[in-house]
C-alpha cells in the first residue's frame, strides 16, 4: 500500500517570505497527486492536481504554485507568502479510484 | 456541477448513543462516494467508501449506503465512543483524468462519557 510523506510538519513564516512544502509517495507508481488546503474552520479546498511529471493543473488562482519534478514527488511553493496563506496543507495521492492523504503541514504566516 | 452537502455541526452525543450524519450530493455521471475522518491535529483518513448504487461501505462500526434515488450517503454508527470524536467529511468523485474529490464542509462530532 502507498505511504505519503509530507514535510515540514509545522512551520511559522513571516509575510513575504518564500515557501516550499514537499510531498513524496511510496508504494505506487504514476499516481495522481494533489495539494489541498484546509483553512481554520473551513472545509477542504483543492489547490493543485497532477496526472504526471511536469503536468500541473491549478484549481484556484493565487500566489501559490506546484511542481512535480519526479513521478512520486510533489512540491508546493510560494515566492511571497500572505497572511491568508495560513492553514493546514494536505498532500494526497490516488493510485486508483481512492484518494489517500498525508499527515499534513501546518503553516502559520505571521 | 458536482457538490456535496453535509449537515452542519457540531454534533454532540453521549457515549453509546446512535449517530447519523447526513450527506447528500449532486453529480454528473456516476460518482464514487466516500467518508473521511480527521482526528484533531491529523490528516484525513479514509473511513469507508461505496462505488455504485446500493453499495454499503463499512468500517470500525460505521456504515453508509449509497442511495441513488435520494442522492444520499448518510453515515451511521450504532454506538459511538469518546474516541470517535473527530471531524467527518463526505466526498464524491467522478473519475476522469486528474479529477479530485469534492468535499463537504465537514461535521464535527464530540462524544462525551
Coordinates of C-alpha atoms in Angstrom, one line a residue, chain A residues 36-102:
Chain A
X36 CA -5.4 20.6 -0.6
X37 CA -5.7 23.4 1.9
X38 CA -7.8 23.5 5.0
X39 CA -8.2 26.9 6.5
X40 CA -9.3 27.3 10.1
X41 CA -13.0 26.5 10.5
X42 CA -13.4 25.8 6.8
X43 CA -13.6 22.8 4.5
X44 CA -11.0 21.4 2.1
X45 CA -10.0 23.3 -0.9
X46 CA -8.3 21.7 -3.9
X47 CA -5.3 23.8 -4.9
X48 CA -3.5 21.7 -7.5
X49 CA -3.5 18.3 -9.1
X50 CA -1.1 16.5 -11.3
X51 CA -1.6 13.4 -13.5
X52 CA 2.1 13.1 -14.4
X53 CA 5.6 14.5 -14.3
X54 CA 5.6 18.2 -15.2
X55 CA 1.7 18.2 -15.6
X56 CA 0.1 20.6 -13.1
X57 CA -3.5 21.9 -13.1
X58 CA -4.5 24.8 -10.8
X59 CA -7.9 25.0 -9.4
X60 CA -7.7 28.3 -7.6
X61 CA -5.7 31.3 -8.8
X62 CA -3.4 32.6 -6.0
X63 CA 0.2 33.2 -5.2
X64 CA 1.0 29.5 -4.8
X65 CA 2.5 27.2 -7.4
X66 CA 3.1 23.5 -7.6
X67 CA 5.7 21.3 -9.4
X68 CA 6.2 17.6 -10.0
X69 CA 9.8 17.0 -10.8
X70 CA 9.6 13.3 -10.3
X71 CA 6.9 10.7 -10.6
X72 CA 6.3 10.5 -6.8
X73 CA 7.3 14.0 -5.7
X74 CA 5.0 16.9 -5.5
X75 CA 6.1 20.4 -4.2
X76 CA 4.0 23.3 -3.2
X77 CA 5.8 26.7 -3.4
X78 CA 5.3 30.4 -3.0
X79 CA 7.7 33.3 -3.7
X80 CA 6.0 35.6 -1.2
X81 CA 3.6 34.4 1.5
X82 CA 0.5 36.3 2.5
X83 CA -1.3 36.1 5.9
X84 CA -4.2 34.4 4.1
X85 CA -1.9 31.5 3.2
X86 CA -2.0 30.2 6.7
X87 CA -3.7 26.9 7.0
X88 CA -3.3 23.1 7.0
X89 CA -1.9 21.8 3.7
X90 CA -2.5 18.2 2.8
X91 CA -0.8 16.2 0.0
X92 CA -2.8 13.3 -1.4
X93 CA -2.4 10.6 -4.0
X94 CA -4.7 8.3 -5.9
X95 CA -3.2 5.2 -7.3
X96 CA -6.6 4.1 -8.3
X97 CA -10.1 5.2 -7.5
X98 CA -9.5 6.2 -3.9
X99 CA -7.6 9.2 -2.6
X100 CA -5.2 8.8 0.3
X101 CA -3.9 11.7 2.4
X102 CA -0.6 12.5 4.1

